[in-house]
Amino acid sequence: MYTMTDLFCGAGGSGLGATSVPGVELRMAANHSPRAIETHETNFPDCKHDCADISQVVPRRYERTNILWASPECTNHSIAKGRRRAAPGQASLFDDEVPDHVAERSRATMWDVPRFAEAHRYDVVIVENVVDAVKWEPFRAWLLAMDSYGYDHHIVSLNSMHAPAIAAPRAPQSRDRMYVVFWRKGNPRPNLDIRPQAYCPACDMVVEAVQSFKPGREVGRYRQQYVYRCPRFAKCKTVVEPFALPAAAVIDWSNQGQRIGDRDKPLSDKTLARIEAGLARYGRPMTFEATGNTFVRPGSGYARAWPADWPTATLTTSHTRALLVPSGGTRNEDARPVGEPFRTRTTSEWEACWCRWRAARANRPRPPGCRCARRPHGTRRRWWCPTTRPASRTPPTCGRCRR
């Protein structure tokens, strides 16, 4: 049995993922927020809890465990904060004294990780944070500190929508994160090669895609610094798109929300521009930023809107995401060509299978639970397979549904 300490327990997402692995027990969880501790105690009643500021805790206050999971507060590192990155000499997230009152209540600073590792000599340490944390000036010194305590490390770049559904459903959200995994020198290197399933059109088969970074890159975001390729390097190397669960799989379609015209307070011009741009591009249910988009330059013509059958963009603690659907039209039973938009999706069996089969494959049986839909016009011409059952994997044979 392996035991784990979680220095950023929150509601328990990291603990839930860890304990889904057979033989892992969450022994200790800490957070400065009373609400977080209350929530975590409800979800993990057998785990010990401590409501405390981690930066002020003496590490030996907690018993030693095999694994340490730490998620330092990332607000002051993420570009989503909407501020310029701190220049040399300015206070940052990892300093003991920072001017931002939110940063002062950070759940765990980066320097607390080697501090706890020095005291307990964990077998494995996993640090989760935003990708931009590597741009912190003392980042290499931070790695060197862990090296001096006897740890080797590897940095994993992973988008949450590509995480394998081992004991939990896939995450229908595009969220780039960095995982710095440390293990004791002399111990075997853990298998950190995550290979999501994807359909390779050149090989006409489902493959276990391999991560391929662009030249000079070792850490980054999906599609920006790395892509996934077919593993058959001797013959193929085609860039592939891993299967992903759409946002539609977790939207409560029975909650119709409020019509735009019925709002007491009118929407801002920027929000209306996003709605208009989304309708013009997708013409079907979509999610869009209702507020807080600080990275749109005036006159750029860019508006953040996505169709509902894509994974959602990164969700933050601010309530900014809205869902737009056309009104009415829930009793139509006639077929429509694939060139037209989807109708309004409801909680009923609404997701049709739009596939164009080759004549040679016309008699092949359809895979159980297949819900194949073509990606929107204007994107890469691939097929992907959303499903109305969030907990199920994408059937591998759905890769046959292609152009």
Coordinates of C-alpha atoms in Angstrom, one line a residue:
M1 CA 0.0 0.0 0.0
Y2 CA 1.4 3.4 -1.0
T3 CA 0.3 6.4 1.1
M4 CA 0.0 10.0 -0.2
T5 CA 0.0 13.6 1.2
D6 CA -1.9 16.3 -0.8
L7 CA -0.8 19.9 -0.1
F8 CA -3.6 21.3 -2.3
C9 CA -6.6 19.2 -1.5
G10 CA -9.4 21.5 -2.8
A11 CA -12.5 19.5 -3.4
G12 CA -10.4 16.4 -3.8
G13 CA -9.7 16.1 -7.6
S14 CA -6.1 15.1 -7.2
G15 CA -6.9 12.7 -4.4
L16 CA -9.7 11.1 -6.5
G17 CA -7.3 10.6 -9.4
A18 CA -4.6 9.1 -7.2
T19 CA -6.8 6.8 -5.2
S20 CA -8.3 5.4 -8.4
V21 CA -4.9 3.7 -8.9
P22 CA -5.0 0.4 -7.0
G23 CA -2.8 0.3 -3.9
V24 CA -2.8 4.1 -3.3
E25 CA -4.3 5.6 -0.1
L26 CA -4.7 9.3 0.6
R27 CA -3.5 9.7 4.1
M28 CA -3.1 13.5 4.7
A29 CA -4.6 16.6 3.0
A30 CA -4.0 20.2 3.8
N31 CA -5.4 23.5 2.7
H32 CA -5.7 27.1 4.1
S33 CA -9.4 27.3 3.1
P34 CA -11.9 26.1 5.7
R35 CA -14.4 25.5 2.9
A36 CA -11.9 23.4 1.0
I37 CA -11.2 21.3 4.1
E38 CA -14.9 20.9 4.8
T39 CA -15.6 19.7 1.2
H40 CA -12.6 17.4 1.2
E41 CA -13.6 15.8 4.5
T42 CA -17.0 15.1 3.0
N43 CA -15.4 13.4 0.0
F44 CA -12.6 11.6 1.9
P45 CA -13.8 11.0 5.5
D46 CA -11.0 8.5 6.2
C47 CA -8.3 11.0 5.4
K48 CA -6.6 13.2 8.0
H49 CA -7.1 17.0 7.3
D50 CA -5.3 20.1 8.4
C51 CA -6.6 23.7 7.8
A52 CA -3.4 25.7 7.8
D53 CA -1.2 28.0 5.7
I54 CA 1.3 25.5 4.2
S55 CA 4.1 28.1 4.1
Q56 CA 3.9 28.4 7.9
V57 CA 3.6 24.7 8.7
V58 CA 6.6 22.7 10.1
P59 CA 6.8 19.7 7.7
R60 CA 7.3 17.2 10.5
R61 CA 3.9 18.1 11.8
Y62 CA 2.6 15.6 9.3
E63 CA 3.5 12.0 9.2
R64 CA 5.7 10.7 6.4
T65 CA 4.0 9.2 3.3
N66 CA 5.4 7.5 0.2
I67 CA 4.0 10.2 -2.2
L68 CA 3.7 13.9 -2.0
W69 CA 1.3 15.7 -4.4
A70 CA 1.6 19.5 -4.4
S71 CA -0.3 22.0 -6.5
P72 CA 1.2 25.5 -5.8
E73 CA -1.2 28.3 -6.4
C74 CA -0.9 29.2 -10.0
T75 CA -2.7 32.6 -10.3
N76 CA 0.5 34.6 -10.4
H77 CA 2.1 32.4 -13.0
S78 CA -0.8 32.0 -15.5
I79 CA -1.2 34.3 -18.4
A80 CA -4.9 34.2 -17.6
K81 CA -4.4 36.6 -14.8
G82 CA -4.2 39.4 -17.4
R83 CA -1.0 41.0 -16.2
R84 CA 2.5 41.3 -17.5
R85 CA 5.0 38.8 -16.2
A86 CA 7.0 40.1 -13.3
A87 CA 10.3 41.6 -14.3
P88 CA 13.6 40.6 -12.6
G89 CA 13.6 42.0 -9.1
Q90 CA 9.9 42.1 -8.7
A91 CA 8.0 39.9 -6.2
S92 CA 6.7 36.7 -7.6
L93 CA 4.4 33.8 -6.5
F94 CA 7.3 31.9 -4.9
D95 CA 8.7 34.7 -2.8
D96 CA 7.9 34.7 1.0
E97 CA 6.5 38.2 0.7
V98 CA 4.3 39.2 -2.3
P99 CA 2.1 42.3 -2.6
D100 CA -0.9 40.5 -4.0
H101 CA -3.2 39.5 -1.1
V102 CA -4.4 36.4 -3.0
A103 CA -0.8 35.3 -3.5
E104 CA -0.2 35.8 0.2
R105 CA -2.8 33.1 0.8
S106 CA -1.2 30.7 -1.6
R107 CA -2.0 27.1 -0.8
A108 CA 1.6 26.0 -1.2
T109 CA 4.5 27.9 -2.7
M110 CA 7.0 26.2 -4.9
W111 CA 9.8 26.4 -2.3
D112 CA 7.6 24.5 0.2
V113 CA 8.1 21.4 -2.0
P114 CA 11.8 21.0 -1.4
R115 CA 11.2 22.0 2.2
F116 CA 8.8 19.1 2.7
A117 CA 10.9 16.7 0.6
E118 CA 14.0 17.5 2.8
A119 CA 12.0 16.6 6.0
H120 CA 10.2 13.4 4.7
R121 CA 12.3 12.1 1.8
Y122 CA 9.3 11.0 -0.1
D123 CA 9.7 8.2 -2.6
V124 CA 7.8 10.2 -5.3
V125 CA 6.9 13.9 -5.5
I126 CA 4.5 15.2 -8.1
V127 CA 4.1 19.0 -8.6
E128 CA 1.2 20.2 -10.8
N129 CA 1.1 23.7 -12.2
V130 CA 0.5 25.8 -15.2
V131 CA 2.9 25.6 -18.1
D132 CA 4.1 29.2 -17.6
A133 CA 5.6 28.2 -14.2
V134 CA 8.8 27.1 -16.2
K135 CA 9.3 30.8 -16.9
W136 CA 9.8 31.6 -13.3
E137 CA 13.4 32.8 -13.0
P138 CA 14.5 30.5 -10.1
F139 CA 12.9 27.4 -11.8
R140 CA 16.2 25.8 -12.6
A141 CA 17.5 26.5 -9.0
W142 CA 14.3 25.0 -7.7
L143 CA 15.0 21.8 -9.7
L144 CA 18.6 21.9 -8.5
A145 CA 17.4 22.0 -4.9
M146 CA 15.4 18.8 -5.4
D147 CA 18.4 17.3 -7.2
S148 CA 20.5 18.1 -4.1
Y149 CA 18.0 16.1 -2.0
G150 CA 18.5 13.1 -4.1
Y151 CA 15.8 13.3 -6.7
D152 CA 15.7 12.7 -10.5
H153 CA 12.9 14.4 -12.4
H154 CA 11.0 14.5 -15.6
I155 CA 8.5 17.2 -16.8
V156 CA 5.3 16.0 -18.3
S157 CA 3.2 18.3 -20.5
L158 CA -0.3 17.1 -20.7
N159 CA -3.7 18.5 -21.8
S160 CA -6.5 17.2 -19.6
M161 CA -8.6 16.2 -22.6
H162 CA -6.0 13.6 -23.5
A163 CA -5.7 12.0 -20.1
P164 CA -6.6 8.3 -20.3
A165 CA -9.9 7.2 -18.8
I166 CA -8.5 4.6 -16.4
A167 CA -10.9 4.7 -13.5
A168 CA -12.7 8.0 -14.3
P169 CA -14.4 9.5 -17.4
R170 CA -12.4 11.6 -19.8
A171 CA -12.3 15.3 -19.0
P172 CA -14.2 17.2 -21.7
Q173 CA -12.0 20.3 -21.2
S174 CA -8.9 21.5 -22.9
R175 CA -6.5 22.4 -20.1
D176 CA -2.8 22.5 -20.5
R177 CA -0.8 21.6 -17.4
M178 CA 2.8 20.8 -16.4
Y179 CA 3.6 17.9 -14.1
V180 CA 7.1 17.8 -12.6
V181 CA 7.6 14.2 -11.4
F182 CA 10.5 13.5 -9.0
W183 CA 11.7 10.1 -7.8
R184 CA 14.5 9.0 -5.6
K185 CA 17.8 8.5 -7.4
G186 CA 18.6 4.8 -7.7
N187 CA 14.9 3.9 -8.1
P188 CA 13.6 2.8 -11.5
R189 CA 12.4 5.6 -13.7
P190 CA 8.5 5.6 -13.8
N191 CA 6.7 5.1 -17.1
L192 CA 5.6 8.7 -18.0
D193 CA 5.1 8.1 -21.7
I194 CA 1.4 9.0 -22.1
R195 CA 0.1 7.8 -25.5
P196 CA -3.5 8.7 -26.2
Q197 CA -5.5 6.8 -28.8
A198 CA -5.9 8.6 -32.1
Y199 CA -7.0 7.8 -35.7
C200 CA -4.2 7.9 -38.3
P201 CA -5.8 8.6 -41.7
A202 CA -2.5 7.7 -43.5
C203 CA -2.4 4.2 -41.9
D204 CA -6.2 3.8 -41.7
M205 CA -6.1 2.6 -38.2
V206 CA -6.3 3.7 -34.5
V207 CA -2.9 4.2 -33.1
E208 CA -1.3 5.0 -29.7
A209 CA -0.1 8.5 -30.6
V210 CA 3.3 9.7 -29.4
Q211 CA 4.1 13.2 -28.2
S212 CA 6.3 15.2 -30.6
F213 CA 7.8 18.6 -29.4
K214 CA 8.8 21.2 -31.9
P215 CA 12.5 21.9 -32.2
G216 CA 14.0 23.5 -29.1
R217 CA 11.0 22.7 -26.9
E218 CA 10.7 20.4 -24.0
V219 CA 7.7 21.8 -22.2
G220 CA 4.6 23.5 -23.6
R221 CA 1.0 23.6 -24.7
Y222 CA -0.8 21.3 -27.1
R223 CA -0.7 22.4 -30.7
Q224 CA 1.6 25.3 -29.8
Q225 CA 4.8 23.6 -28.6
Y226 CA 3.9 20.0 -29.3
V227 CA 1.6 17.7 -31.3
Y228 CA 0.9 14.0 -31.5
R229 CA 2.1 11.8 -34.3
C230 CA 1.6 8.3 -35.5
P231 CA 4.1 6.0 -33.8
R232 CA 5.0 4.2 -37.0
F233 CA 8.0 6.6 -37.6
A234 CA 9.6 4.4 -40.2
K235 CA 6.6 4.7 -42.5
C236 CA 4.3 7.5 -41.3
K237 CA 4.9 10.2 -38.7
T238 CA 1.6 11.8 -39.6
V239 CA 0.3 14.4 -37.2
V240 CA -2.9 12.9 -35.6
E241 CA -5.7 14.3 -33.3
P242 CA -6.3 12.2 -30.2
F243 CA -9.8 11.3 -29.3
A244 CA -11.5 13.7 -26.9
L245 CA -14.8 14.0 -25.1
P246 CA -17.0 16.9 -26.1
A247 CA -18.4 19.5 -23.8
A248 CA -21.9 18.4 -24.8
A249 CA -21.3 15.2 -22.8
V250 CA -21.5 17.1 -19.5
I251 CA -23.9 19.9 -20.3
D252 CA -27.2 19.8 -18.5
W253 CA -29.5 20.4 -21.5
S254 CA -32.6 20.4 -19.3
N255 CA -31.5 23.7 -17.8
Q256 CA -32.6 26.1 -20.5
G257 CA -31.1 29.1 -18.8
Q258 CA -32.2 32.6 -19.6
R259 CA -32.9 34.0 -23.1
I260 CA -30.6 36.9 -24.1
G261 CA -33.6 39.1 -24.7
D262 CA -35.1 38.5 -21.3
R263 CA -32.1 39.8 -19.4
D264 CA -32.6 42.8 -17.1
K265 CA -29.1 44.0 -17.8
P266 CA -28.1 44.0 -21.5
L267 CA -24.9 42.2 -22.5
S268 CA -21.8 44.1 -23.3
D269 CA -20.8 44.8 -26.9
K270 CA -17.8 42.4 -26.6
T271 CA -20.1 39.6 -25.4
L272 CA -22.5 40.2 -28.3
A273 CA -19.6 40.2 -30.7
R274 CA -18.5 36.7 -29.4
I275 CA -22.1 35.4 -29.8
E276 CA -22.3 36.8 -33.4
A277 CA -18.9 35.4 -34.3
G278 CA -19.8 32.0 -32.9
L279 CA -23.1 31.8 -34.7
A280 CA -21.5 32.8 -38.0
R281 CA -18.8 30.2 -37.6
Y282 CA -20.6 27.3 -36.0
G283 CA -24.3 27.9 -36.3
R284 CA -25.2 25.4 -33.5
P285 CA -25.0 25.2 -29.7
M286 CA -21.7 26.6 -28.5
T287 CA -19.9 27.9 -25.4
F288 CA -18.3 31.3 -25.3
E289 CA -16.6 33.7 -22.9
A290 CA -19.2 35.9 -21.3
T291 CA -16.7 38.1 -19.5
G292 CA -13.1 38.3 -18.5
N293 CA -11.4 37.9 -21.8
T294 CA -8.4 40.1 -21.3
F295 CA -6.4 38.9 -24.3
V296 CA -8.5 40.2 -27.2
R297 CA -6.8 43.1 -28.9
P298 CA -9.1 45.9 -30.1
G299 CA -9.8 45.5 -33.8
S300 CA -8.4 42.0 -34.0
G301 CA -11.8 40.5 -35.0
Y302 CA -11.1 37.6 -32.6
A303 CA -13.9 36.4 -30.3
R304 CA -13.7 33.3 -28.1
A305 CA -16.5 30.9 -29.0
W306 CA -16.5 27.1 -29.4
P307 CA -19.1 24.5 -30.5
A308 CA -20.5 22.4 -27.7
D309 CA -19.2 19.2 -29.2
W310 CA -15.6 20.3 -28.6
P311 CA -13.9 20.0 -25.2
T312 CA -14.3 23.2 -23.3
A313 CA -11.5 25.7 -23.1
T314 CA -9.7 26.0 -19.7
L315 CA -12.2 26.7 -16.9
T316 CA -11.0 29.0 -14.1
T317 CA -12.4 29.9 -10.7
S318 CA -14.1 33.0 -12.2
H319 CA -17.6 32.4 -13.6
T320 CA -17.1 33.5 -17.2
R321 CA -18.4 30.7 -19.4
A322 CA -21.8 30.8 -21.0
L323 CA -23.8 28.4 -23.2
L324 CA -25.7 29.6 -26.3
V325 CA -28.4 27.5 -28.0
P326 CA -31.1 28.4 -30.4
S327 CA -34.7 28.3 -29.0
G328 CA -37.3 25.7 -29.8
G329 CA -37.2 22.8 -32.3
T330 CA -37.0 19.8 -29.9
R331 CA -39.5 17.5 -31.6
N332 CA -38.0 17.2 -35.1
E333 CA -37.6 13.6 -36.2
D334 CA -36.7 14.1 -39.8
A335 CA -33.2 13.6 -41.1
R336 CA -31.0 16.4 -42.2
P337 CA -27.9 16.4 -44.4
V338 CA -24.5 16.7 -42.9
G339 CA -23.9 20.0 -44.5
E340 CA -26.4 21.7 -42.2
P341 CA -25.8 22.6 -38.5
F342 CA -26.9 20.3 -35.6
R343 CA -30.3 21.0 -34.1
T344 CA -30.6 22.0 -30.5
R345 CA -29.4 19.1 -28.3
T346 CA -31.5 17.9 -25.4
T347 CA -31.2 15.3 -22.7
S348 CA -32.8 12.7 -25.0
E349 CA -30.9 10.5 -27.5
W350 CA -30.0 13.5 -29.7
E351 CA -26.5 12.8 -31.1
A352 CA -26.8 11.3 -34.6
C353 CA -24.0 9.5 -36.4
W354 CA -22.9 11.3 -39.5
C355 CA -20.6 9.0 -41.3
R356 CA -19.6 8.5 -45.0
W357 CA -18.7 4.9 -45.5
R358 CA -16.5 3.6 -48.3
A359 CA -18.3 1.0 -50.5
A360 CA -15.9 -1.7 -49.4
R361 CA -16.7 -1.0 -45.8
A362 CA -20.5 -0.6 -46.2
N363 CA -21.2 -4.0 -44.7
R364 CA -19.0 -3.6 -41.6
P365 CA -21.0 -3.6 -38.3
R366 CA -21.3 -0.3 -36.5
P367 CA -19.4 -0.3 -33.2
P368 CA -21.7 -0.3 -30.1
G369 CA -22.3 3.2 -28.8
C370 CA -20.8 4.9 -31.9
R371 CA -21.7 8.6 -31.9
C372 CA -19.5 9.8 -34.7
A373 CA -19.7 13.3 -36.0
R374 CA -17.6 15.3 -38.4
R375 CA -15.6 18.2 -37.1
P376 CA -16.9 21.7 -38.1
H377 CA -16.2 23.3 -41.4
G378 CA -12.9 25.2 -41.4
T379 CA -11.0 22.9 -39.0
R380 CA -8.9 19.9 -39.8
R381 CA -10.8 17.4 -41.9
R382 CA -10.8 14.5 -39.4
W383 CA -13.5 12.5 -37.7
W384 CA -13.8 12.2 -34.0
C385 CA -16.1 10.2 -31.8
P386 CA -18.0 11.9 -28.9
T387 CA -20.3 9.7 -26.9
T388 CA -23.3 10.2 -24.7
R389 CA -21.7 8.0 -22.1
P390 CA -19.0 10.1 -20.5
A391 CA -17.5 7.1 -18.6
S392 CA -16.9 5.0 -21.6
R393 CA -13.9 5.0 -23.8
T394 CA -14.1 5.9 -27.5
P395 CA -14.6 2.6 -29.4
P396 CA -11.4 2.0 -31.4
T397 CA -13.4 0.9 -34.4
C398 CA -14.9 4.4 -34.6
G399 CA -11.6 5.3 -36.3
R400 CA -13.1 3.7 -39.4
C401 CA -15.6 6.5 -39.7
R402 CA -13.6 8.8 -41.8
R403 CA -13.7 10.8 -45.0

